[in-house]
PDB file of N, CA and C in Angstrom:
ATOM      1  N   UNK X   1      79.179 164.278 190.756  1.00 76.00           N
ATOM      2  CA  UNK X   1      80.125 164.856 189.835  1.00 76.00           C
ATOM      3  C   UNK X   1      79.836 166.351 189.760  1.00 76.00           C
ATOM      4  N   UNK X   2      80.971 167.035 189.965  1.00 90.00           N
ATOM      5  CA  UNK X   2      80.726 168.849 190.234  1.00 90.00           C
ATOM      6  C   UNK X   2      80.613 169.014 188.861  1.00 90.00           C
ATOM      7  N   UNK X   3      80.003 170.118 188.391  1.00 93.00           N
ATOM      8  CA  UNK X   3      79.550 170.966 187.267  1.00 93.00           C
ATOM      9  C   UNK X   3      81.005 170.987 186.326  1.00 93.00           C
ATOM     10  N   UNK X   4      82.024 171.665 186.850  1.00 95.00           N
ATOM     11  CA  UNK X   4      83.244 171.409 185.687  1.00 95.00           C
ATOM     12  C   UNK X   4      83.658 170.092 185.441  1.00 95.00           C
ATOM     13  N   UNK X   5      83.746 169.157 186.221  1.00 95.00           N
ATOM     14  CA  UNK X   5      84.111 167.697 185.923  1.00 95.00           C
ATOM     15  C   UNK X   5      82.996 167.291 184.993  1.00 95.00           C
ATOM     16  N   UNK X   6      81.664 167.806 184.733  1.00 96.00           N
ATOM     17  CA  UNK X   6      80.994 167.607 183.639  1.00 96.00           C
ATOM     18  C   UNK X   6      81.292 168.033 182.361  1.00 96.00           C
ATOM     19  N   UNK X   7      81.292 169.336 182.253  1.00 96.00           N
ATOM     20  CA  UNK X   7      82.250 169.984 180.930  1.00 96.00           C
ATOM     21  C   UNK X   7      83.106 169.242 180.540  1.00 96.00           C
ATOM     22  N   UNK X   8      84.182 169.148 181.819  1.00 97.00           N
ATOM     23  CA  UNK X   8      85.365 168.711 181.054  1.00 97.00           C
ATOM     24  C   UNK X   8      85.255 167.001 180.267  1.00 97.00           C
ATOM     25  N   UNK X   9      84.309 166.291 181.084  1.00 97.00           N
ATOM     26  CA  UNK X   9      83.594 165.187 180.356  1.00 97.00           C
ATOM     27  C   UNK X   9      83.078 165.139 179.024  1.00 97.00           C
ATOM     28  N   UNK X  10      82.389 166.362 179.290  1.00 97.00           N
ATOM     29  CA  UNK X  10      81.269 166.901 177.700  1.00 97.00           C
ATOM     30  C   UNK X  10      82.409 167.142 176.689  1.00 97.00           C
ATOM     31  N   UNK X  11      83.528 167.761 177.098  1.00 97.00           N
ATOM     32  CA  UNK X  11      84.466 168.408 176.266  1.00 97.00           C
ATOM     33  C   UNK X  11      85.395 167.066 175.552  1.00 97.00           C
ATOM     34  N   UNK X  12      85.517 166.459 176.315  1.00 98.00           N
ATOM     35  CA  UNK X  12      86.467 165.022 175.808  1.00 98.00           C
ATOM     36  C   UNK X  12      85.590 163.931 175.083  1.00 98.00           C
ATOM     37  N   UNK X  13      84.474 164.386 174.793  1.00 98.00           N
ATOM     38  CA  UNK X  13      83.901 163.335 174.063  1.00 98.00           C
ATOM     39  C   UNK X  13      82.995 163.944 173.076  1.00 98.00           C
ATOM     40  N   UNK X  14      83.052 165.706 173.052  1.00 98.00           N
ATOM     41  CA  UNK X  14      83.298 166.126 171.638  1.00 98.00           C
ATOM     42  C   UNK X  14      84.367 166.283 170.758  1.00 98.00           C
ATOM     43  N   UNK X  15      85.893 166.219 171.677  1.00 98.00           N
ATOM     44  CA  UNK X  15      86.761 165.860 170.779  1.00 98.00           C
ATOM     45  C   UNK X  15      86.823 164.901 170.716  1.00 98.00           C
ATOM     46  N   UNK X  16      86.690 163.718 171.273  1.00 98.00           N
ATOM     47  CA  UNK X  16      87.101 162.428 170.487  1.00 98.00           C
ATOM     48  C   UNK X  16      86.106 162.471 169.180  1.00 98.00           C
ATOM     49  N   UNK X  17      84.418 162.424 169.136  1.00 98.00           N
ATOM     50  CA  UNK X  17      83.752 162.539 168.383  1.00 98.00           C
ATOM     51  C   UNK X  17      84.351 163.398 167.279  1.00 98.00           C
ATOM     52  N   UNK X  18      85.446 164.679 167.342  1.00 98.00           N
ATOM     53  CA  UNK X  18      85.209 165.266 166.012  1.00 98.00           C
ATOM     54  C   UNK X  18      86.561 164.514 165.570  1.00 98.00           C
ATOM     55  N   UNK X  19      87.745 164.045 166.244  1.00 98.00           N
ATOM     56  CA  UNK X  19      88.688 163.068 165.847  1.00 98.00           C
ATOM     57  C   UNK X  19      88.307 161.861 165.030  1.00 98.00           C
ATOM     58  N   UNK X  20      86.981 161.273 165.222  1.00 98.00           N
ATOM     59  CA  UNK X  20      86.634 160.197 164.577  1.00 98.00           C
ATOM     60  C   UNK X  20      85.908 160.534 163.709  1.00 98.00           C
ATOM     61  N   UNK X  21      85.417 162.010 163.421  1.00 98.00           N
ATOM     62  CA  UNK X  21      85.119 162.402 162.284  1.00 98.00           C
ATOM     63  C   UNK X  21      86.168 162.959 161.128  1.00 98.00           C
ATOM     64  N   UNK X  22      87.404 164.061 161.669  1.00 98.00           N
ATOM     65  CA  UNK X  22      88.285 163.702 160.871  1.00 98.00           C
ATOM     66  C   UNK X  22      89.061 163.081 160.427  1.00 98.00           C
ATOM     67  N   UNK X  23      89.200 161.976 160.966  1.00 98.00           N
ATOM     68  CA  UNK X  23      89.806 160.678 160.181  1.00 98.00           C
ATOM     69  C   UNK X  23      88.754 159.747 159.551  1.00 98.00           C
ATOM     70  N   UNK X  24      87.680 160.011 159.679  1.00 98.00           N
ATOM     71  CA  UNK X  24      86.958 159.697 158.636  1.00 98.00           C
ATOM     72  C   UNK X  24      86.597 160.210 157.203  1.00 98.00           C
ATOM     73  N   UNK X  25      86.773 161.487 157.799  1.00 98.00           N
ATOM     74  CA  UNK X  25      86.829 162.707 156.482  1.00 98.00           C
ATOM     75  C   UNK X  25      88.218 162.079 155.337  1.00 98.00           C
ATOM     76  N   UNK X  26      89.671 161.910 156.407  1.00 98.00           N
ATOM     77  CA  UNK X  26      90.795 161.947 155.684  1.00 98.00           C
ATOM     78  C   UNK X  26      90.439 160.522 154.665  1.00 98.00           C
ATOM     79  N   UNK X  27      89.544 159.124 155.206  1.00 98.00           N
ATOM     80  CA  UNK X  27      89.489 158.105 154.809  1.00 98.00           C
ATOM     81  C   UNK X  27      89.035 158.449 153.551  1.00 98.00           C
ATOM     82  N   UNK X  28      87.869 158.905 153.923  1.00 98.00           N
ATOM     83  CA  UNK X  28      86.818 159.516 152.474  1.00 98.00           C
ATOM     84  C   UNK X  28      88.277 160.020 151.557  1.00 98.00           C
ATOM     85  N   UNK X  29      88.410 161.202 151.978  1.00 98.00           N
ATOM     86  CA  UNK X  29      89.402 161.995 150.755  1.00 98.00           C
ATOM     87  C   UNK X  29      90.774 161.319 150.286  1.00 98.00           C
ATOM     88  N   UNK X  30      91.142 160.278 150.826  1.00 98.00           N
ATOM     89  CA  UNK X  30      92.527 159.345 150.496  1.00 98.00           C
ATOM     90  C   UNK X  30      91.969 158.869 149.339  1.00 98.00           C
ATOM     91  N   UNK X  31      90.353 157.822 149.662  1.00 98.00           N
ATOM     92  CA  UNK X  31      89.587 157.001 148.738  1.00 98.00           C
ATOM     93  C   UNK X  31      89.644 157.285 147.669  1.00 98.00           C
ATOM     94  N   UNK X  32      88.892 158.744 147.668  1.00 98.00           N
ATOM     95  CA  UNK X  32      88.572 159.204 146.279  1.00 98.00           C
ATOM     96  C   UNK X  32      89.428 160.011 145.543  1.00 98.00           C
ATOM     97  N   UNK X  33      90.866 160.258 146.228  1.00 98.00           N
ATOM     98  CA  UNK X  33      92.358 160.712 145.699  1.00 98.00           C
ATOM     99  C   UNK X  33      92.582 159.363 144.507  1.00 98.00           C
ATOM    100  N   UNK X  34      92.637 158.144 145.554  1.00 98.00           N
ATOM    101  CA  UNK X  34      92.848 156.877 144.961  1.00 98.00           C
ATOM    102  C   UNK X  34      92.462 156.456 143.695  1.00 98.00           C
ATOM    103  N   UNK X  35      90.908 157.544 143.852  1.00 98.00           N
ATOM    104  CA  UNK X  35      89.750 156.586 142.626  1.00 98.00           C
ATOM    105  C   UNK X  35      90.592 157.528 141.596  1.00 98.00           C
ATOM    106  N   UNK X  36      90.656 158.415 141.901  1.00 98.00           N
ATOM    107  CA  UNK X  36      91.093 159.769 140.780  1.00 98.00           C
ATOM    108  C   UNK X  36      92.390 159.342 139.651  1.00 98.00           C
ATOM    109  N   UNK X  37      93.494 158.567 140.904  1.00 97.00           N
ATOM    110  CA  UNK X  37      94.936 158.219 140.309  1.00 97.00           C
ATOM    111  C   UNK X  37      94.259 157.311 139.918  1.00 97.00           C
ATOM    112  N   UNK X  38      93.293 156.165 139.817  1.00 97.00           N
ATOM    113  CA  UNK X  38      93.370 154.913 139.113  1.00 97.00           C
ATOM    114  C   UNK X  38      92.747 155.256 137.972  1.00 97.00           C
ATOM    115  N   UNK X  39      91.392 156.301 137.906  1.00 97.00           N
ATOM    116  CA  UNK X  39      91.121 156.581 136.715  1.00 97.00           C
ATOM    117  C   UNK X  39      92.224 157.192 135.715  1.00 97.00           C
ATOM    118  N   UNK X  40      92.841 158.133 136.000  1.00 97.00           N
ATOM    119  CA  UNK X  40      93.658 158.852 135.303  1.00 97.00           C
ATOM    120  C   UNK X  40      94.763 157.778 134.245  1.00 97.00           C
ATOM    121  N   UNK X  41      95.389 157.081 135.527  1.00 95.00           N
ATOM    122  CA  UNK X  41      96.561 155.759 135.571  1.00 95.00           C
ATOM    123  C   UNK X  41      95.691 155.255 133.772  1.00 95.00           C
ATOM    124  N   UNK X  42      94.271 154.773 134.154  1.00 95.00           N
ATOM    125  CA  UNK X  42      93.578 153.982 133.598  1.00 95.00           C
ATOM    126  C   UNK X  42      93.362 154.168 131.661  1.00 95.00           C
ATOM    127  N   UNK X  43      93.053 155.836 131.921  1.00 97.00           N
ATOM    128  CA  UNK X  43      92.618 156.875 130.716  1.00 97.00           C
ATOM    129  C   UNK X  43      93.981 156.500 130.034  1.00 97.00           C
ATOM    130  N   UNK X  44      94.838 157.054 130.170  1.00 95.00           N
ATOM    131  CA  UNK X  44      96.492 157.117 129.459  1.00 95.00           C
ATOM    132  C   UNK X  44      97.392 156.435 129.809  1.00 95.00           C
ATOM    133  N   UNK X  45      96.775 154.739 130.342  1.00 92.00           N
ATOM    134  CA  UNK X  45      97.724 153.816 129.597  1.00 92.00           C
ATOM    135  C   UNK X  45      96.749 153.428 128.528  1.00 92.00           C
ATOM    136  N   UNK X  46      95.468 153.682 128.175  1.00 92.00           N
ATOM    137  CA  UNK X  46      94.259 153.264 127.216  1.00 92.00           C
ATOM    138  C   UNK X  46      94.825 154.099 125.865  1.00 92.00           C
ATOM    139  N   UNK X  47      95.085 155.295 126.349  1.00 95.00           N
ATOM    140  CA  UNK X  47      95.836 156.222 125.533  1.00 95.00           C
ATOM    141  C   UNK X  47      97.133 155.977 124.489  1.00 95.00           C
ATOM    142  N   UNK X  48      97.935 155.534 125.587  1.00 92.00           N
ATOM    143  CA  UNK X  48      99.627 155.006 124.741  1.00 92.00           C
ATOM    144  C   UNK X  48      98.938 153.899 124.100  1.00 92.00           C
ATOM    145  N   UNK X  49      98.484 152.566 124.409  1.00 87.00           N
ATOM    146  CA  UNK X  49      98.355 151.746 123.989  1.00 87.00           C
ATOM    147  C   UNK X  49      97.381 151.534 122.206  1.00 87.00           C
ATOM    148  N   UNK X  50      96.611 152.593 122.678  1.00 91.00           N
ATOM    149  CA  UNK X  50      95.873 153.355 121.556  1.00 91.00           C
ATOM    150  C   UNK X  50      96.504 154.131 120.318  1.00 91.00           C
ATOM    151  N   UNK X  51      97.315 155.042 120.707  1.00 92.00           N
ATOM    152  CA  UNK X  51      98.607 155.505 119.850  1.00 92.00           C
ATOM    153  C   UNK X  51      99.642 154.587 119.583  1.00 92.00           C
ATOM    154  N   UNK X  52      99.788 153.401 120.368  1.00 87.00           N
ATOM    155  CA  UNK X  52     101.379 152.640 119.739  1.00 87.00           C
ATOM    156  C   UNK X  52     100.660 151.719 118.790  1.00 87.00           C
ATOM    157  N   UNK X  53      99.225 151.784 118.442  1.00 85.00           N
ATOM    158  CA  UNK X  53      98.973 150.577 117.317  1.00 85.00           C
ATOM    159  C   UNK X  53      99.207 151.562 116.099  1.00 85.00           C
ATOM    160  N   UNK X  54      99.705 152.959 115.983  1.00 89.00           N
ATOM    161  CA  UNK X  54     100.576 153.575 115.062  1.00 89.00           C
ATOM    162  C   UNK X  54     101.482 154.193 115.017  1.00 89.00           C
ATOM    163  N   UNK X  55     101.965 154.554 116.301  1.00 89.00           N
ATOM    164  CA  UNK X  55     103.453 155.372 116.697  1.00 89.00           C
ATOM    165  C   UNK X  55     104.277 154.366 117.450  1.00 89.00           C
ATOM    166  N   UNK X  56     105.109 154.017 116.535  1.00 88.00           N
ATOM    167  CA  UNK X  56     106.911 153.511 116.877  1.00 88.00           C
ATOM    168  C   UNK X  56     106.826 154.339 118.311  1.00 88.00           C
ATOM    169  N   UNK X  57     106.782 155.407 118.536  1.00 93.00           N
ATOM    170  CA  UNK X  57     107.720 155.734 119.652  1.00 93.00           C
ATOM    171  C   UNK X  57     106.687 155.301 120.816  1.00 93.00           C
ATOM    172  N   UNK X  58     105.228 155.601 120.969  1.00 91.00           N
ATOM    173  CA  UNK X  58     104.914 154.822 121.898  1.00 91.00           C
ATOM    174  C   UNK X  58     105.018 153.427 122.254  1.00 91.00           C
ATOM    175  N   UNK X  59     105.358 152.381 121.290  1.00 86.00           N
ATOM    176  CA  UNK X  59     105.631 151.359 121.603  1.00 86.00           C
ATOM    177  C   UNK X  59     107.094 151.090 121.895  1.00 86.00           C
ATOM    178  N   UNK X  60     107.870 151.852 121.951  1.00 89.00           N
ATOM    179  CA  UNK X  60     109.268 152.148 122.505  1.00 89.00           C
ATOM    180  C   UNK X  60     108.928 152.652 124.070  1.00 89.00           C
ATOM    181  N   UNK X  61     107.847 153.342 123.997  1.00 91.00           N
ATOM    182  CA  UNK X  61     107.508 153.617 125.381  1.00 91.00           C
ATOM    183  C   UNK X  61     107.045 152.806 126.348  1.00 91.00           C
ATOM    184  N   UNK X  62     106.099 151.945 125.677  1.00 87.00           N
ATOM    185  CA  UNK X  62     105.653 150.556 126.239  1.00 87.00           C
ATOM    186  C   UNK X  62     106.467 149.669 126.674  1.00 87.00           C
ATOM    187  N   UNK X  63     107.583 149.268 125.844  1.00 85.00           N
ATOM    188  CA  UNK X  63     108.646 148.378 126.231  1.00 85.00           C
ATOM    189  C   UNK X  63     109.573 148.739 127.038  1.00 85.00           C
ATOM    190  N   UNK X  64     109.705 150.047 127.379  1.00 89.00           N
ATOM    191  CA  UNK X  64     110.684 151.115 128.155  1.00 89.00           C
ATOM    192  C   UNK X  64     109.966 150.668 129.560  1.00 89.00           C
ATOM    193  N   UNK X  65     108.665 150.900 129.227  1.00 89.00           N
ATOM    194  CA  UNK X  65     107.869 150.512 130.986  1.00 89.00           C
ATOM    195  C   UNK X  65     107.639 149.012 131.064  1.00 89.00           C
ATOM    196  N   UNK X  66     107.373 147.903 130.663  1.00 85.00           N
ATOM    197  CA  UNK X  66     107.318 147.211 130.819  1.00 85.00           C
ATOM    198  C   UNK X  66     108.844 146.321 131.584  1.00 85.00           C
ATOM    199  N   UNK X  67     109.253 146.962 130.822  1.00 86.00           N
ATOM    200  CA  UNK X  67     110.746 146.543 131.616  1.00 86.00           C
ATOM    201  C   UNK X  67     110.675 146.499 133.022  1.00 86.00           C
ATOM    202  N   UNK X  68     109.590 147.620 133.602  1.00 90.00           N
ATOM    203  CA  UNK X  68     110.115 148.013 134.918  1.00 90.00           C
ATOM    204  C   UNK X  68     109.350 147.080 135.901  1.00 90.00           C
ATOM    205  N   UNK X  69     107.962 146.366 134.774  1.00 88.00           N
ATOM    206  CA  UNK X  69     107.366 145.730 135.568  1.00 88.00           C
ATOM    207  C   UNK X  69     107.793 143.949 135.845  1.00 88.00           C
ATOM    208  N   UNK X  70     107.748 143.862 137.745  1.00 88.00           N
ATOM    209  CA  UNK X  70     108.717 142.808 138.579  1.00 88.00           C
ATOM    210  C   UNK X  70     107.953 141.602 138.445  1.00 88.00           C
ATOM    211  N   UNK X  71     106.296 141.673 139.108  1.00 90.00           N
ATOM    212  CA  UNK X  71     105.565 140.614 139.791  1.00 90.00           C
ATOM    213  C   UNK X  71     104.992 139.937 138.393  1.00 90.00           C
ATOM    214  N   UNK X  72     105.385 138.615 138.565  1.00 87.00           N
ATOM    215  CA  UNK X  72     104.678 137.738 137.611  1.00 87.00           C
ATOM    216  C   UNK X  72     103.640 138.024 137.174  1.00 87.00           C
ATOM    217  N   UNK X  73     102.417 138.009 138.190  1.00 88.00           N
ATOM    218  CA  UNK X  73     101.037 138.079 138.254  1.00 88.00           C
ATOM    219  C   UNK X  73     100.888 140.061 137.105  1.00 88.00           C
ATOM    220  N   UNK X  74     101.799 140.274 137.518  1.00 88.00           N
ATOM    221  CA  UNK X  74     101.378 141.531 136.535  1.00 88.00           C
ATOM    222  C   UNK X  74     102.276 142.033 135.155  1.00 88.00           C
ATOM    223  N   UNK X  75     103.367 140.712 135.090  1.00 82.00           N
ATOM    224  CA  UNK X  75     103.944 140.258 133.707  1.00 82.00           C
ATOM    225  C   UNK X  75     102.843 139.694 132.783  1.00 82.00           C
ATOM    226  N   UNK X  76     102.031 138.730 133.635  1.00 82.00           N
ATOM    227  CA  UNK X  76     101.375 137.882 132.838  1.00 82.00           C
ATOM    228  C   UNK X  76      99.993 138.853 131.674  1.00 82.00           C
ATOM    229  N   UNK X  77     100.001 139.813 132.820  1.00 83.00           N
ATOM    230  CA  UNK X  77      98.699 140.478 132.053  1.00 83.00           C
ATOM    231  C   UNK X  77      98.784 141.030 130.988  1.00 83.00           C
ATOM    232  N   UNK X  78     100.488 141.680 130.343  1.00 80.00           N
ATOM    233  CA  UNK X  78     100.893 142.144 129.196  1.00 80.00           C
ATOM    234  C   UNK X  78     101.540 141.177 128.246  1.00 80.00           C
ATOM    235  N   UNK X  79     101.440 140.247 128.439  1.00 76.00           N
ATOM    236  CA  UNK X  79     101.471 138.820 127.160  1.00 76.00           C
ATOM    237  C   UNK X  79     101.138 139.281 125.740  1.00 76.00           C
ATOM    238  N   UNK X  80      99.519 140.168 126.267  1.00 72.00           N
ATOM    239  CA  UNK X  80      98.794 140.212 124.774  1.00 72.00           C
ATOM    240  C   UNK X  80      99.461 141.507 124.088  1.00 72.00           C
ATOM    241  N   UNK X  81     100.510 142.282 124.654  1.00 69.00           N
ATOM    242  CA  UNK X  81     101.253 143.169 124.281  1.00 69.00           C
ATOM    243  C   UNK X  81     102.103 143.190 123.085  1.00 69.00           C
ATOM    244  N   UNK X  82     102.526 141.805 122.736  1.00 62.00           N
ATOM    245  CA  UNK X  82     102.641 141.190 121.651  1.00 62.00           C
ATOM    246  C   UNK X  82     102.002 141.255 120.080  1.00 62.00           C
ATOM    247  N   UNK X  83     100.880 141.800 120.547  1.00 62.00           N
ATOM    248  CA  UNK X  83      99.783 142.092 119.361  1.00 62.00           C
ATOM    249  C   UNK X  83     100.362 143.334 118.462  1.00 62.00           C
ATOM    250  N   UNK X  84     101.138 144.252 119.422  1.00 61.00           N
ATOM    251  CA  UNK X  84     101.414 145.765 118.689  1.00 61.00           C
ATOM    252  C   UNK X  84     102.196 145.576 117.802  1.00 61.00           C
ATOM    253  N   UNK X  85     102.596 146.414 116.647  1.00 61.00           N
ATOM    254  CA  UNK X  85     103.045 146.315 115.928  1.00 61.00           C
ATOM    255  C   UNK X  85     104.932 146.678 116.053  1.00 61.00           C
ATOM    256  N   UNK X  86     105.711 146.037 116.047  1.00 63.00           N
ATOM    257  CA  UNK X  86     107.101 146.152 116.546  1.00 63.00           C
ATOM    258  C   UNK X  86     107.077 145.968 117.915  1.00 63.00           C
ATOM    259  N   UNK X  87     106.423 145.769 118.811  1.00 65.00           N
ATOM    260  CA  UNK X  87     106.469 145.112 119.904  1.00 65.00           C
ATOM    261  C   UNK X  87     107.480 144.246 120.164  1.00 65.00           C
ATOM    262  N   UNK X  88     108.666 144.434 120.954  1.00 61.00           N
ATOM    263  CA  UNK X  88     109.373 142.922 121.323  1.00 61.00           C
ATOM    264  C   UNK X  88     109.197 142.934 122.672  1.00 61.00           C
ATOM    265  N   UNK X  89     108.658 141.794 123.258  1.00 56.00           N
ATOM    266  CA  UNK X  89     108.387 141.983 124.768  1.00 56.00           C
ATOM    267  C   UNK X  89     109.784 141.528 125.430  1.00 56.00           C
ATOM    268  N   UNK X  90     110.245 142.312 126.838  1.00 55.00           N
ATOM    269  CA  UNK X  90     110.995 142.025 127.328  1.00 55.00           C
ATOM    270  C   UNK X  90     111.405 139.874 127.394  1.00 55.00           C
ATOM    271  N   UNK X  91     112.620 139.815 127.337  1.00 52.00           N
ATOM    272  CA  UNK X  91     112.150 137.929 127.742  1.00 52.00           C
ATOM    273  C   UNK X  91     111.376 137.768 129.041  1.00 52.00           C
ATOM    274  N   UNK X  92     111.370 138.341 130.014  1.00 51.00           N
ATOM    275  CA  UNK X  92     110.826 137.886 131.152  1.00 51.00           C
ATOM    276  C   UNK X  92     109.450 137.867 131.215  1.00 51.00           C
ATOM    277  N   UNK X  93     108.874 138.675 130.099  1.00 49.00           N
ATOM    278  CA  UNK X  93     107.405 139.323 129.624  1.00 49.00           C
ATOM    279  C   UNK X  93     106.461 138.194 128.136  1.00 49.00           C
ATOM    280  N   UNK X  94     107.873 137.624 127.376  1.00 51.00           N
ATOM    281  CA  UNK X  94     107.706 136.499 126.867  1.00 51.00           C
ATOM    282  C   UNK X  94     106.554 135.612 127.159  1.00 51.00           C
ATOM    283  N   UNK X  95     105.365 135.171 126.325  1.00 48.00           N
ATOM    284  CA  UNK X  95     104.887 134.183 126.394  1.00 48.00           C
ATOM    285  C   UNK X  95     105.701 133.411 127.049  1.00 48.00           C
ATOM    286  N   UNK X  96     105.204 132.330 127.687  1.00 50.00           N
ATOM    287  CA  UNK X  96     105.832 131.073 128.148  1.00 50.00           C
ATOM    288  C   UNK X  96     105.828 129.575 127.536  1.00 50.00           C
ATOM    289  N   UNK X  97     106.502 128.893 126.394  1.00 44.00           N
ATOM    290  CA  UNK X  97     106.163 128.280 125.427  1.00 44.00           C
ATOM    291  C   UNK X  97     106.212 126.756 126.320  1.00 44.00           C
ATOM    292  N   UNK X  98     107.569 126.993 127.592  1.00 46.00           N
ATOM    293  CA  UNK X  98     107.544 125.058 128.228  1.00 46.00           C
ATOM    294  C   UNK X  98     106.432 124.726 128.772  1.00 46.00           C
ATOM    295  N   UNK X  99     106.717 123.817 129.075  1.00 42.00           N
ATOM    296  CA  UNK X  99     105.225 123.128 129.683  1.00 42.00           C
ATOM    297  C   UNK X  99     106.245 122.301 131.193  1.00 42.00           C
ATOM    298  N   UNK X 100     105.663 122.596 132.048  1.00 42.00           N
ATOM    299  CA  UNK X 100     105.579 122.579 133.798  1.00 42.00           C
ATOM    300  C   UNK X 100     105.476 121.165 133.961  1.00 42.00           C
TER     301      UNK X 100
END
């Protein structure tokens, strides 16, 4: 193998190497974008929910979003939403009183 067919060897497998480092970089920084929106997400719905056990309008806000939510599995988790004070849960958000 002649001397430039080495380079150009050496050269293609420091870029692949720094390719598999920046998409590792991007993995890292998506992750911890992710962690950032879930904390945040996390803080100020803790927040509204915190304020609507005395502000009417956040619990107008609550029921405004809840509306929007589709999947059963994440209807079911606001059941106890019911607890707030003027709370009417959407019907679809309704306890489930029949029996299966």
């Amino acid at each position: 193998m002649s001397d430039i067919a080495k380079e150009i060897e050496n050269a293609k497998r420091i870029i692949a190497e720094q390719k598999k480092r920046i998409k590792e970089a991007q993995k890292e920084a998506a992750k911890a974008e992710s962690k950032l929106r879930d904390r945040q997400n996390y803080i100020l719905g803790g927040a509204l929910v915190k304020l609507a056990e005395t502000d009417e309008r956040a619990v107008r806000t609550i029921e405004t979003l809840l509306k929007l939510v589709e999947r059963p599995s994440d209807r079911k988790a606001f059941e106890v939403f019911s607890r707030l004070p003027g709370c009417s849960l959407p019907p679809q958000l309704a306890p489930d009183t029949g029996h299966e």
